[in-house]
PDB file of C-alpha atoms and ligand atoms in Angstrom:
ATOM      1  CA  MET A 188      -6.861 -25.759 -22.095  1.00 45.00           C
ATOM      2  CA  SER A 189      -6.179 -22.585 -24.481  1.00 47.00           C
ATOM      3  CA  GLY A 190      -7.680 -18.854 -24.069  1.00 54.00           C
ATOM      4  CA  ILE A 191      -7.860 -20.467 -19.757  1.00 70.00           C
ATOM      5  CA  GLY A 192      -5.917 -18.909 -16.499  1.00 71.00           C
ATOM      6  CA  ALA A 193      -2.454 -17.633 -17.178  1.00 75.00           C
ATOM      7  CA  ALA A 194      -2.755 -19.169 -21.303  1.00 77.00           C
ATOM      8  CA  ALA A 195      -4.919 -16.623 -21.629  1.00 73.00           C
ATOM      9  CA  LEU A 196      -2.353 -13.623 -20.978  1.00 72.00           C
ATOM     10  CA  ARG A 197      -0.204 -14.455 -23.505  1.00 68.00           C
ATOM     11  CA  LYS A 198      -3.117 -14.125 -25.756  1.00 71.00           C
ATOM     12  CA  PRO A 199      -2.650 -10.635 -27.623  1.00 73.00           C
ATOM     13  CA  GLY A 200      -6.047  -8.859 -27.727  1.00 92.00           C
ATOM     14  CA  VAL A 201      -7.819 -10.875 -24.896  1.00 94.00           C
ATOM     15  CA  LEU A 202     -10.708  -9.366 -25.382  1.00 97.00           C
ATOM     16  CA  ALA A 203     -11.439  -8.778 -28.511  1.00 96.00           C
ATOM     17  CA  GLY A 204     -15.210  -9.645 -29.810  1.00 97.00           C
ATOM     18  CA  GLN A 205     -16.149  -8.757 -26.214  1.00 98.00           C
ATOM     19  CA  VAL A 206     -18.244  -5.611 -24.470  1.00 98.00           C
ATOM     20  CA  ALA A 207     -17.523  -3.986 -21.392  1.00 98.00           C
ATOM     21  CA  LEU A 208     -19.708  -1.415 -19.568  1.00 99.00           C
ATOM     22  CA  VAL A 209     -17.669   0.463 -17.347  1.00 99.00           C
ATOM     23  CA  THR A 210     -19.999   3.406 -14.657  1.00 99.00           C
ATOM     24  CA  GLY A 211     -17.977   6.602 -13.353  1.00 98.00           C
ATOM     25  CA  ALA A 212     -15.406   6.020 -16.069  1.00 98.00           C
ATOM     26  CA  ALA A 213     -15.643   9.783 -17.701  1.00 98.00           C
ATOM     27  CA  GLY A 214     -12.034  10.325 -15.102  1.00 98.00           C
ATOM     28  CA  GLY A 215     -10.015   8.488 -12.141  1.00 97.00           C
ATOM     29  CA  ILE A 216     -10.085   5.012 -12.008  1.00 98.00           C
ATOM     30  CA  GLY A 217     -13.187   4.501 -14.206  1.00 98.00           C
ATOM     31  CA  ALA A 218     -11.334   6.092 -17.277  1.00 98.00           C
ATOM     32  CA  ALA A 219      -8.344   4.312 -16.482  1.00 97.00           C
ATOM     33  CA  CYS A 220     -10.296   0.689 -16.431  1.00 98.00           C
ATOM     34  CA  ALA A 221     -11.919   1.578 -19.468  1.00 98.00           C
ATOM     35  CA  GLU A 222      -8.872   2.407 -21.563  1.00 97.00           C
ATOM     36  CA  LEU A 223      -7.110  -0.263 -20.788  1.00 97.00           C
ATOM     37  CA  LEU A 224      -9.837  -2.942 -21.462  1.00 97.00           C
ATOM     38  CA  ALA A 225     -10.516  -1.192 -24.769  1.00 97.00           C
ATOM     39  CA  GLU A 226      -6.543  -1.183 -25.645  1.00 96.00           C
ATOM     40  CA  GLN A 227      -6.966  -5.151 -24.874  1.00 96.00           C
ATOM     41  CA  GLY A 228      -9.819  -5.462 -27.543  1.00 97.00           C
ATOM     42  CA  ALA A 229     -13.057  -4.805 -25.971  1.00 98.00           C
ATOM     43  CA  PHE A 230     -15.875  -2.612 -27.245  1.00 98.00           C
ATOM     44  CA  VAL A 231     -16.214  -0.013 -24.210  1.00 98.00           C
ATOM     45  CA  VAL A 232     -18.951   1.306 -22.895  1.00 99.00           C
ATOM     46  CA  VAL A 233     -18.538   4.462 -20.947  1.00 99.00           C
ATOM     47  CA  ALA A 234     -21.106   4.832 -19.063  1.00 98.00           C
ATOM     48  CA  ASP A 235     -21.073   8.433 -16.265  1.00 98.00           C
ATOM     49  CA  ILE A 236     -23.784  11.149 -14.910  1.00 98.00           C
ATOM     50  CA  ALA A 237     -20.857  13.594 -16.595  1.00 98.00           C
ATOM     51  CA  ALA A 238     -22.051  13.138 -20.251  1.00 97.00           C
ATOM     52  CA  GLU A 239     -19.014  15.588 -21.525  1.00 98.00           C
ATOM     53  CA  ALA A 240     -16.806  14.228 -19.179  1.00 98.00           C
ATOM     54  CA  ALA A 241     -17.966  10.637 -20.324  1.00 98.00           C
ATOM     55  CA  ALA A 242     -17.549  11.758 -24.251  1.00 98.00           C
ATOM     56  CA  ARG A 243     -14.245  12.716 -24.315  1.00 98.00           C
ATOM     57  CA  THR A 244     -13.173   9.389 -22.401  1.00 98.00           C
ATOM     58  CA  ALA A 245     -15.013   7.533 -25.662  1.00 98.00           C
ATOM     59  CA  GLU A 246     -12.873  10.219 -27.889  1.00 98.00           C
ATOM     60  CA  ARG A 247      -9.562   9.286 -26.242  1.00 98.00           C
ATOM     61  CA  ILE A 248     -10.033   5.927 -26.467  1.00 98.00           C
ATOM     62  CA  ALA A 249     -10.863   5.672 -30.217  1.00 98.00           C
ATOM     63  CA  ALA A 250      -8.137   8.452 -31.139  1.00 98.00           C
ATOM     64  CA  ASP A 251      -5.665   5.687 -29.056  1.00 96.00           C
ATOM     65  CA  GLY A 252      -7.560   2.812 -31.592  1.00 96.00           C
ATOM     66  CA  GLY A 253      -9.758   1.608 -29.510  1.00 97.00           C
ATOM     67  CA  ALA A 254     -13.284   1.248 -29.943  1.00 98.00           C
ATOM     68  CA  ALA A 255     -15.708   3.320 -26.826  1.00 98.00           C
ATOM     69  CA  GLU A 256     -18.901   4.970 -26.993  1.00 98.00           C
ATOM     70  CA  ALA A 257     -20.656   7.143 -24.068  1.00 98.00           C
ATOM     71  CA  ALA A 258     -23.505   6.796 -22.530  1.00 98.00           C
ATOM     72  CA  CYS A 259     -25.035   8.203 -19.648  1.00 97.00           C
ATOM     73  CA  LEU A 260     -25.803   6.679 -15.924  1.00 98.00           C
ATOM     74  CA  ASP A 261     -26.814   8.417 -13.023  1.00 98.00           C
ATOM     75  CA  MET A 262     -26.331   5.809 -10.908  1.00 98.00           C
ATOM     76  CA  ALA A 263     -29.028   6.865  -8.005  1.00 98.00           C
ATOM     77  CA  GLU A 264     -31.772   5.915 -10.331  1.00 98.00           C
ATOM     78  CA  VAL A 265     -32.708   2.568 -10.448  1.00 98.00           C
ATOM     79  CA  ALA A 266     -34.711   3.336 -13.642  1.00 98.00           C
ATOM     80  CA  SER A 267     -31.306   4.638 -15.377  1.00 98.00           C
ATOM     81  CA  VAL A 268     -28.794   2.520 -14.143  1.00 98.00           C
ATOM     82  CA  ARG A 269     -31.230  -0.488 -15.810  1.00 98.00           C
ATOM     83  CA  ALA A 270     -31.611   1.493 -19.104  1.00 98.00           C
ATOM     84  CA  ALA A 271     -27.760   1.735 -19.455  1.00 98.00           C
ATOM     85  CA  VAL A 272     -27.014  -1.626 -19.089  1.00 98.00           C
ATOM     86  CA  GLN A 273     -29.767  -3.286 -21.086  1.00 98.00           C
ATOM     87  CA  GLY A 274     -29.190  -0.408 -24.072  1.00 98.00           C
ATOM     88  CA  ALA A 275     -25.591  -1.303 -23.953  1.00 98.00           C
ATOM     89  CA  ALA A 276     -26.664  -5.326 -24.338  1.00 98.00           C
ATOM     90  CA  GLY A 277     -29.308  -4.076 -26.332  1.00 98.00           C
ATOM     91  CA  ARG A 278     -27.109  -2.332 -29.050  1.00 98.00           C
ATOM     92  CA  HIS A 279     -24.107  -4.501 -29.156  1.00 98.00           C
ATOM     93  CA  GLY A 280     -26.158  -7.875 -29.144  1.00 98.00           C
ATOM     94  CA  ARG A 281     -24.241  -8.604 -25.671  1.00 98.00           C
ATOM     95  CA  LEU A 282     -22.767  -8.424 -22.792  1.00 98.00           C
ATOM     96  CA  ASP A 283     -19.223  -9.350 -21.013  1.00 98.00           C
ATOM     97  CA  ILE A 284     -17.962  -7.271 -18.441  1.00 99.00           C
ATOM     98  CA  LEU A 285     -19.495  -4.782 -16.058  1.00 99.00           C
ATOM     99  CA  VAL A 286     -17.109  -2.883 -13.968  1.00 99.00           C
ATOM    100  CA  ASN A 287     -19.331  -1.228 -10.691  1.00 98.00           C
ATOM    101  CA  ASN A 288     -16.767   1.850 -10.211  1.00 98.00           C
ATOM    102  CA  ALA A 289     -18.849   4.804 -10.327  1.00 98.00           C
ATOM    103  CA  GLY A 290     -18.886   6.065  -6.629  1.00 98.00           C
ATOM    104  CA  ILE A 291     -19.147   8.946  -4.037  1.00 97.00           C
ATOM    105  CA  ALA A 292     -17.901   9.912  -1.088  1.00 96.00           C
ATOM    106  CA  VAL A 293     -20.167  11.238   1.184  1.00 97.00           C
ATOM    107  CA  ALA A 294     -17.469  12.477   3.982  1.00 95.00           C
ATOM    108  CA  LYS A 295     -18.304  14.225   7.081  1.00 96.00           C
ATOM    109  CA  PRO A 296     -17.838  13.306  11.192  1.00 97.00           C
ATOM    110  CA  LEU A 297     -20.345  10.691  12.023  1.00 98.00           C
ATOM    111  CA  LEU A 298     -21.860  12.223  14.402  1.00 98.00           C
ATOM    112  CA  GLU A 299     -23.239  15.138  11.819  1.00 98.00           C
ATOM    113  CA  TYR A 300     -24.795  13.200   8.899  1.00 98.00           C
ATOM    114  CA  THR A 301     -28.701  14.228   7.549  1.00 98.00           C
ATOM    115  CA  PRO A 302     -31.217  11.323   6.364  1.00 98.00           C
ATOM    116  CA  GLN A 303     -30.226  13.085   3.524  1.00 98.00           C
ATOM    117  CA  ASP A 304     -26.201  12.651   2.996  1.00 98.00           C
ATOM    118  CA  TRP A 305     -27.006   8.698   4.525  1.00 98.00           C
ATOM    119  CA  GLU A 306     -29.265   7.830   1.639  1.00 98.00           C
ATOM    120  CA  ARG A 307     -27.502   9.768  -1.036  1.00 98.00           C
ATOM    121  CA  GLN A 308     -24.116   7.723  -0.577  1.00 98.00           C
ATOM    122  CA  MET A 309     -26.325   4.816  -0.587  1.00 98.00           C
ATOM    123  CA  ALA A 310     -28.243   5.271  -3.236  1.00 98.00           C
ATOM    124  CA  VAL A 311     -25.170   5.894  -5.375  1.00 98.00           C
ATOM    125  CA  ASN A 312     -22.736   3.355  -3.702  1.00 98.00           C
ATOM    126  CA  VAL A 313     -24.630  -0.103  -2.708  1.00 99.00           C
ATOM    127  CA  THR A 314     -28.276   0.569  -4.159  1.00 99.00           C
ATOM    128  CA  GLY A 315     -26.819   1.551  -7.718  1.00 99.00           C
ATOM    129  CA  THR A 316     -24.554  -0.823  -7.340  1.00 99.00           C
ATOM    130  CA  PHE A 317     -26.638  -3.586  -6.808  1.00 99.00           C
ATOM    131  CA  PHE A 318     -29.078  -2.940  -9.727  1.00 99.00           C
ATOM    132  CA  ALA A 319     -26.348  -2.879 -12.209  1.00 99.00           C
ATOM    133  CA  LEU A 320     -24.736  -6.064 -11.362  1.00 99.00           C
ATOM    134  CA  GLN A 321     -28.398  -7.469 -11.526  1.00 99.00           C
ATOM    135  CA  ALA A 322     -29.481  -5.803 -14.561  1.00 99.00           C
ATOM    136  CA  ALA A 323     -25.444  -7.232 -16.107  1.00 99.00           C
ATOM    137  CA  ALA A 324     -26.545 -10.179 -14.831  1.00 99.00           C
ATOM    138  CA  ARG A 325     -29.554 -11.008 -16.447  1.00 98.00           C
ATOM    139  CA  ILE A 326     -28.115 -10.515 -19.233  1.00 98.00           C
ATOM    140  CA  MET A 327     -24.885 -12.605 -18.451  1.00 98.00           C
ATOM    141  CA  VAL A 328     -26.396 -15.553 -16.717  1.00 98.00           C
ATOM    142  CA  PRO A 329     -28.739 -16.208 -20.103  1.00 98.00           C
ATOM    143  CA  GLN A 330     -25.361 -15.705 -22.308  1.00 98.00           C
ATOM    144  CA  GLY A 331     -23.410 -18.251 -19.414  1.00 98.00           C
ATOM    145  CA  THR A 332     -20.667 -15.868 -18.928  1.00 98.00           C
ATOM    146  CA  GLY A 333     -19.825 -12.807 -17.796  1.00 98.00           C
ATOM    147  CA  ARG A 334     -17.445 -11.225 -15.723  1.00 98.00           C
ATOM    148  CA  ILE A 335     -18.680  -7.829 -13.135  1.00 99.00           C
ATOM    149  CA  VAL A 336     -15.660  -6.151 -10.978  1.00 99.00           C
ATOM    150  CA  ASN A 337     -17.203  -4.187  -8.430  1.00 99.00           C
ATOM    151  CA  VAL A 338     -14.868  -0.906  -6.955  1.00 98.00           C
ATOM    152  CA  VAL A 339     -14.996  -1.531  -3.072  1.00 98.00           C
ATOM    153  CA  SER A 340     -12.433   0.044  -1.154  1.00 98.00           C
ATOM    154  CA  THR A 341      -9.918  -0.785   1.648  1.00 98.00           C
ATOM    155  CA  ALA A 342     -13.143   1.626   3.768  1.00 97.00           C
ATOM    156  CA  GLY A 343     -14.691  -1.588   3.359  1.00 98.00           C
ATOM    157  CA  PHE A 344     -11.991  -3.116   5.510  1.00 98.00           C
ATOM    158  CA  VAL A 345     -11.518  -0.716   8.176  1.00 97.00           C
ATOM    159  CA  SER A 346     -12.571   2.613   9.088  1.00 95.00           C
ATOM    160  CA  SER A 347     -10.654   5.212   6.667  1.00 90.00           C
ATOM    161  CA  SER A 348      -8.639   7.722   8.771  1.00 84.00           C
ATOM    162  CA  THR A 349     -10.994  10.673   7.330  1.00 88.00           C
ATOM    163  CA  PRO A 350     -13.732  10.738   9.302  1.00 94.00           C
ATOM    164  CA  GLU A 351     -16.821   9.334   6.473  1.00 96.00           C
ATOM    165  CA  ALA A 352     -18.435   6.304   7.960  1.00 98.00           C
ATOM    166  CA  ALA A 353     -22.012   6.425   5.152  1.00 98.00           C
ATOM    167  CA  TYR A 354     -18.826   5.479   2.929  1.00 98.00           C
ATOM    168  CA  ASP A 355     -16.966   3.406   5.194  1.00 98.00           C
ATOM    169  CA  VAL A 356     -20.376   1.291   5.318  1.00 98.00           C
ATOM    170  CA  SER A 357     -21.163   1.075   1.712  1.00 98.00           C
ATOM    171  CA  LYS A 358     -18.380  -0.062   0.722  1.00 98.00           C
ATOM    172  CA  GLY A 359     -18.480  -3.126   3.768  1.00 98.00           C
ATOM    173  CA  ALA A 360     -21.831  -3.477   1.615  1.00 98.00           C
ATOM    174  CA  VAL A 361     -20.012  -3.980  -1.679  1.00 99.00           C
ATOM    175  CA  ARG A 362     -17.738  -6.543  -0.456  1.00 98.00           C
ATOM    176  CA  GLN A 363     -20.347  -8.109   0.338  1.00 98.00           C
ATOM    177  CA  LEU A 364     -21.977  -8.203  -2.218  1.00 99.00           C
ATOM    178  CA  THR A 365     -19.150  -9.330  -4.583  1.00 99.00           C
ATOM    179  CA  VAL A 366     -19.512 -12.246  -2.415  1.00 98.00           C
ATOM    180  CA  SER A 367     -23.146 -13.005  -2.237  1.00 98.00           C
ATOM    181  CA  ALA A 368     -22.796 -12.764  -5.724  1.00 99.00           C
ATOM    182  CA  GLY A 369     -20.034 -14.154  -6.651  1.00 98.00           C
ATOM    183  CA  ALA A 370     -21.179 -18.158  -4.710  1.00 98.00           C
ATOM    184  CA  GLU A 371     -24.849 -17.365  -6.701  1.00 98.00           C
ATOM    185  CA  LEU A 372     -23.929 -16.588  -9.727  1.00 98.00           C
ATOM    186  CA  ALA A 373     -20.698 -18.825 -10.455  1.00 98.00           C
ATOM    187  CA  PRO A 374     -23.178 -21.736 -11.485  1.00 98.00           C
ATOM    188  CA  TYR A 375     -24.016 -19.585 -13.891  1.00 98.00           C
ATOM    189  CA  GLY A 376     -20.201 -18.394 -15.807  1.00 98.00           C
ATOM    190  CA  VAL A 377     -20.879 -15.537 -14.359  1.00 98.00           C
ATOM    191  CA  ASN A 378     -17.758 -14.397 -12.824  1.00 98.00           C
ATOM    192  CA  VAL A 379     -18.293 -11.654  -9.848  1.00 99.00           C
ATOM    193  CA  ASN A 380     -14.904 -10.635  -8.226  1.00 99.00           C
ATOM    194  CA  GLY A 381     -13.890  -6.994  -5.899  1.00 99.00           C
ATOM    195  CA  VAL A 382     -10.639  -4.853  -6.163  1.00 98.00           C
ATOM    196  CA  ALA A 383     -10.502  -2.746  -2.933  1.00 98.00           C
ATOM    197  CA  PRO A 384      -8.043   0.521  -4.035  1.00 98.00           C
ATOM    198  CA  GLY A 385      -6.642   2.123  -1.150  1.00 97.00           C
ATOM    199  CA  THR A 386      -5.962   5.408  -1.479  1.00 96.00           C
ATOM    200  CA  ILE A 387      -5.122   6.299  -5.503  1.00 97.00           C
ATOM    201  CA  ALA A 388      -4.955   9.629  -6.717  1.00 95.00           C
ATOM    202  CA  THR A 389      -8.129  11.042  -8.681  1.00 94.00           C
ATOM    203  CA  PRO A 390      -9.848  13.560  -7.834  1.00 90.00           C
ATOM    204  CA  LEU A 391     -12.036  11.706  -5.373  1.00 87.00           C
ATOM    205  CA  THR A 392      -8.664  11.843  -3.101  1.00 91.00           C
ATOM    206  CA  ASP A 393      -8.489  15.669  -3.970  1.00 88.00           C
ATOM    207  CA  GLN A 394     -11.371  17.024  -1.631  1.00 82.00           C
ATOM    208  CA  VAL A 395      -9.482  15.877   1.289  1.00 85.00           C
ATOM    209  CA  LEU A 396      -5.628  15.859   0.539  1.00 91.00           C
ATOM    210  CA  ASP A 397      -5.490  18.797  -2.086  1.00 91.00           C
ATOM    211  CA  THR A 398      -2.101  20.120  -1.540  1.00 94.00           C
ATOM    212  CA  PRO A 399       0.717  18.294  -2.889  1.00 93.00           C
ATOM    213  CA  GLN A 400       2.152  18.672   1.186  1.00 94.00           C
ATOM    214  CA  LYS A 401      -0.919  16.672   1.987  1.00 93.00           C
ATOM    215  CA  ARG A 402      -0.381  14.227  -1.017  1.00 93.00           C
ATOM    216  CA  ALA A 403       3.292  13.491  -0.149  1.00 94.00           C
ATOM    217  CA  ARG A 404       2.627  12.608   3.080  1.00 94.00           C
ATOM    218  CA  ALA A 405      -0.044  10.019   2.946  1.00 93.00           C
ATOM    219  CA  GLY A 406       1.975   8.841   0.317  1.00 96.00           C
ATOM    220  CA  GLU A 407       4.886   8.255   3.202  1.00 95.00           C
ATOM    221  CA  LYS A 408       2.293   6.473   5.465  1.00 93.00           C
ATOM    222  CA  ILE A 409       1.822   3.917   2.968  1.00 97.00           C
ATOM    223  CA  PRO A 410       4.369   0.606   3.115  1.00 97.00           C
ATOM    224  CA  ARG A 411       5.213   1.134  -0.855  1.00 97.00           C
ATOM    225  CA  ARG A 412       5.964   4.923  -0.203  1.00 97.00           C
ATOM    226  CA  ARG A 413       3.805   6.204  -2.832  1.00 96.00           C
ATOM    227  CA  LEU A 414      -0.153   7.011  -3.377  1.00 96.00           C
ATOM    228  CA  GLY A 415      -1.841   4.697  -6.075  1.00 97.00           C
ATOM    229  CA  ARG A 416      -2.574   5.374  -9.879  1.00 97.00           C
ATOM    230  CA  PRO A 417      -5.215   5.049 -11.144  1.00 97.00           C
ATOM    231  CA  ASP A 418      -3.080   2.650 -13.988  1.00 97.00           C
ATOM    232  CA  ASP A 419      -2.681   0.251 -10.068  1.00 97.00           C
ATOM    233  CA  ILE A 420      -6.557  -0.380  -9.951  1.00 98.00           C
ATOM    234  CA  ALA A 421      -7.008  -0.366 -13.826  1.00 97.00           C
ATOM    235  CA  GLY A 422      -3.908  -3.607 -14.176  1.00 97.00           C
ATOM    236  CA  ALA A 423      -5.732  -5.381 -10.867  1.00 98.00           C
ATOM    237  CA  VAL A 424      -9.329  -4.722 -12.658  1.00 98.00           C
ATOM    238  CA  ALA A 425      -8.681  -5.684 -16.401  1.00 97.00           C
ATOM    239  CA  TYR A 426      -7.178  -9.260 -14.698  1.00 97.00           C
ATOM    240  CA  LEU A 427     -10.303  -9.841 -12.926  1.00 98.00           C
ATOM    241  CA  ALA A 428     -12.157  -9.269 -15.729  1.00 98.00           C
ATOM    242  CA  SER A 429      -9.811 -11.779 -18.052  1.00 97.00           C
ATOM    243  CA  PRO A 430      -9.925 -15.165 -18.824  1.00 96.00           C
ATOM    244  CA  ALA A 431      -7.425 -16.030 -16.667  1.00 96.00           C
ATOM    245  CA  ALA A 432      -9.452 -15.120 -13.771  1.00 97.00           C
ATOM    246  CA  ASP A 433     -11.902 -18.225 -14.231  1.00 97.00           C
ATOM    247  CA  TYR A 434     -11.891 -19.720 -11.823  1.00 98.00           C
ATOM    248  CA  VAL A 435     -11.805 -16.698  -9.499  1.00 98.00           C
ATOM    249  CA  CYS A 436     -14.611 -16.209  -7.745  1.00 98.00           C
ATOM    250  CA  GLY A 437     -16.227 -13.940  -5.188  1.00 98.00           C
ATOM    251  CA  HIS A 438     -12.621 -12.153  -3.930  1.00 98.00           C
ATOM    252  CA  VAL A 439     -11.857  -8.711  -2.960  1.00 98.00           C
ATOM    253  CA  LEU A 440      -8.603  -7.679  -4.387  1.00 98.00           C
ATOM    254  CA  VAL A 441      -6.731  -5.191  -2.430  1.00 98.00           C
ATOM    255  CA  VAL A 442      -5.001  -3.277  -4.286  1.00 98.00           C
ATOM    256  CA  ASP A 443      -3.616  -0.477  -1.613  1.00 98.00           C
ATOM    257  CA  GLY A 444       0.417  -0.136  -1.458  1.00 98.00           C
ATOM    258  CA  GLY A 445       0.146  -2.059   1.557  1.00 98.00           C
ATOM    259  CA  TRP A 446      -2.142   0.182   3.453  1.00 96.00           C
ATOM    260  CA  LEU A 447      -3.889  -3.086   5.564  1.00 96.00           C
ATOM    261  CA  LEU A 448      -1.071  -4.878   6.291  1.00 96.00           C
ATOM    262  CA  TYR A 449       0.188  -2.376   9.160  1.00 89.00           C
TER     263      TYR A 449
HETATM  264  P1  NAD B  65     -13.612   9.650  -9.430  1.00 72.89           P
HETATM  265  O1  NAD B  65     -14.513  10.953  -8.252  1.00 72.89           O
HETATM  266  O2  NAD B  65     -12.273  10.646  -9.814  1.00 72.89           O
HETATM  267  O3  NAD B  65     -14.528   9.809  -9.850  1.00 72.89           O
HETATM  268  C1  NAD B  65     -16.000   9.417 -10.072  1.00 72.89           C
HETATM  269  C2  NAD B  65     -16.455   9.209 -11.582  1.00 72.89           C
HETATM  270  O4  NAD B  65     -17.788   8.348 -10.838  1.00 72.89           O
HETATM  271  C3  NAD B  65     -16.749  10.661 -12.012  1.00 72.89           C
HETATM  272  O5  NAD B  65     -16.677  10.632 -13.210  1.00 72.89           O
HETATM  273  C4  NAD B  65     -18.239  11.233 -11.763  1.00 72.89           C
HETATM  274  O6  NAD B  65     -19.146  11.775 -12.593  1.00 72.89           O
HETATM  275  C5  NAD B  65     -19.007   9.053 -11.570  1.00 72.89           C
HETATM  276  N1  NAD B  65     -20.215   9.512 -10.924  1.00 72.89           N
HETATM  277  C6  NAD B  65     -20.334   9.848  -9.556  1.00 72.89           C
HETATM  278  N2  NAD B  65     -21.450   9.419  -9.076  1.00 72.89           N
HETATM  279  C7  NAD B  65     -22.490   9.640  -9.990  1.00 72.89           C
HETATM  280  C8  NAD B  65     -23.909   9.095  -9.911  1.00 72.89           C
HETATM  281  N3  NAD B  65     -24.504   9.556  -9.736  1.00 72.89           N
HETATM  282  N4  NAD B  65     -23.333   8.290 -11.543  1.00 72.89           N
HETATM  283  C9  NAD B  65     -22.897   7.484 -12.350  1.00 72.89           C
HETATM  284  N5  NAD B  65     -21.566   7.940 -12.112  1.00 72.89           N
HETATM  285  C10 NAD B  65     -21.329   8.842 -10.907  1.00 72.89           C
HETATM  286  O7  NAD B  65     -13.503   9.110  -8.442  1.00 72.89           O
HETATM  287  P2  NAD B  65     -12.202   7.992  -8.333  1.00 72.89           P
HETATM  288  O8  NAD B  65     -11.820   7.943  -6.577  1.00 72.89           O
HETATM  289  O9  NAD B  65     -12.130   7.258  -9.800  1.00 72.89           O
HETATM  290  O10 NAD B  65     -13.612   6.619  -7.451  1.00 72.89           O
HETATM  291  C11 NAD B  65     -14.157   5.723  -8.100  1.00 72.89           C
HETATM  292  C12 NAD B  65     -14.108   4.619  -7.479  1.00 72.89           C
HETATM  293  O11 NAD B  65     -13.560   4.116  -6.612  1.00 72.89           O
HETATM  294  C13 NAD B  65     -15.434   4.831  -6.827  1.00 72.89           C
HETATM  295  O12 NAD B  65     -16.209   4.014  -6.401  1.00 72.89           O
HETATM  296  C14 NAD B  65     -14.648   5.370  -5.286  1.00 72.89           C
HETATM  297  O13 NAD B  65     -15.280   4.949  -3.643  1.00 72.89           O
HETATM  298  C15 NAD B  65     -13.340   4.075  -5.223  1.00 72.89           C
HETATM  299  N6  NAD B  65     -12.251   4.235  -4.666  1.00 72.89           N
HETATM  300  C16 NAD B  65     -11.634   5.587  -4.690  1.00 72.89           C
HETATM  301  C17 NAD B  65     -10.522   5.618  -3.688  1.00 72.89           C
HETATM  302  C18 NAD B  65      -9.067   6.477  -4.146  1.00 72.89           C
HETATM  303  O14 NAD B  65      -8.611   6.617  -3.510  1.00 72.89           O
HETATM  304  N7  NAD B  65      -9.723   7.580  -4.972  1.00 72.89           N
HETATM  305  C19 NAD B  65     -10.535   4.801  -3.101  1.00 72.89           C
HETATM  306  C20 NAD B  65     -10.903   3.589  -2.707  1.00 72.89           C
HETATM  307  C21 NAD B  65     -11.821   3.096  -3.629  1.00 72.89           C
END
């Protein structure tokens, strides 16, 4: 059947005519995802709390020949999440792809977390992610088609070496959301999957790996012998967002250079 499975990857502009919203797309992994989806022909809504940086990412995509716009979104506010998703679908008449990427890491030893730390961590990574998925699914289910890709983490499978238990719990929740929503929405033609990055060089990891020596040491501990790059994750997200993944449901694809194999 044309457009499904392997045939889909042979088509240039495989996402032409599709509308994608990427959360946390101003920089890091989200920006790489937005750029790749635009290269594949999608119109991309670059949604982020950092409005100016999101606008710069959208401009860069346009300068490279893609189609994009920036939108302001605070994942910690359910009303803002709903408005961003509904606004994108309202302006463009449909929503085909949601990349649920925005996330923060509140990293500290378990004994030091405050209720405020916990609530902030959960508000952005769990509640925001859940309601972005729900808002997108409310558009995609009546459409009869849609792709949602949650950005999880290897921290959703094992403990991070950096003490950040609340972050680990938040990513475990997003992993399970992918499984539960994947099963519930598949009958409606909406595929929910996830990508679990290992250690990727972005501003998020710069908080901890703040010197070239630390980054080199971290890379040596990974079977692939390097840190990941945002593009490593974008490739996996683009696959799961494409018609090539039509028969993949509720799966979390680990992209970590082999880190979890040890
Ligand atoms: P990053 O900090 O470089 O980018 C995160 C983006 O999210 C930023 O543009 C930021 O402005 C935006 N953001 C933060 N809070 C927001 C909010 N309340 N509302 C809307 N946008 C908000 O991080 P990254 O490394 O690119 O991480 C992206 C995703 O990948 C996150 O979910 C993160 O947990 C996950 N992840 C990253 C790594 C890694 O090693 N970098 C590993 C595993 C998982």
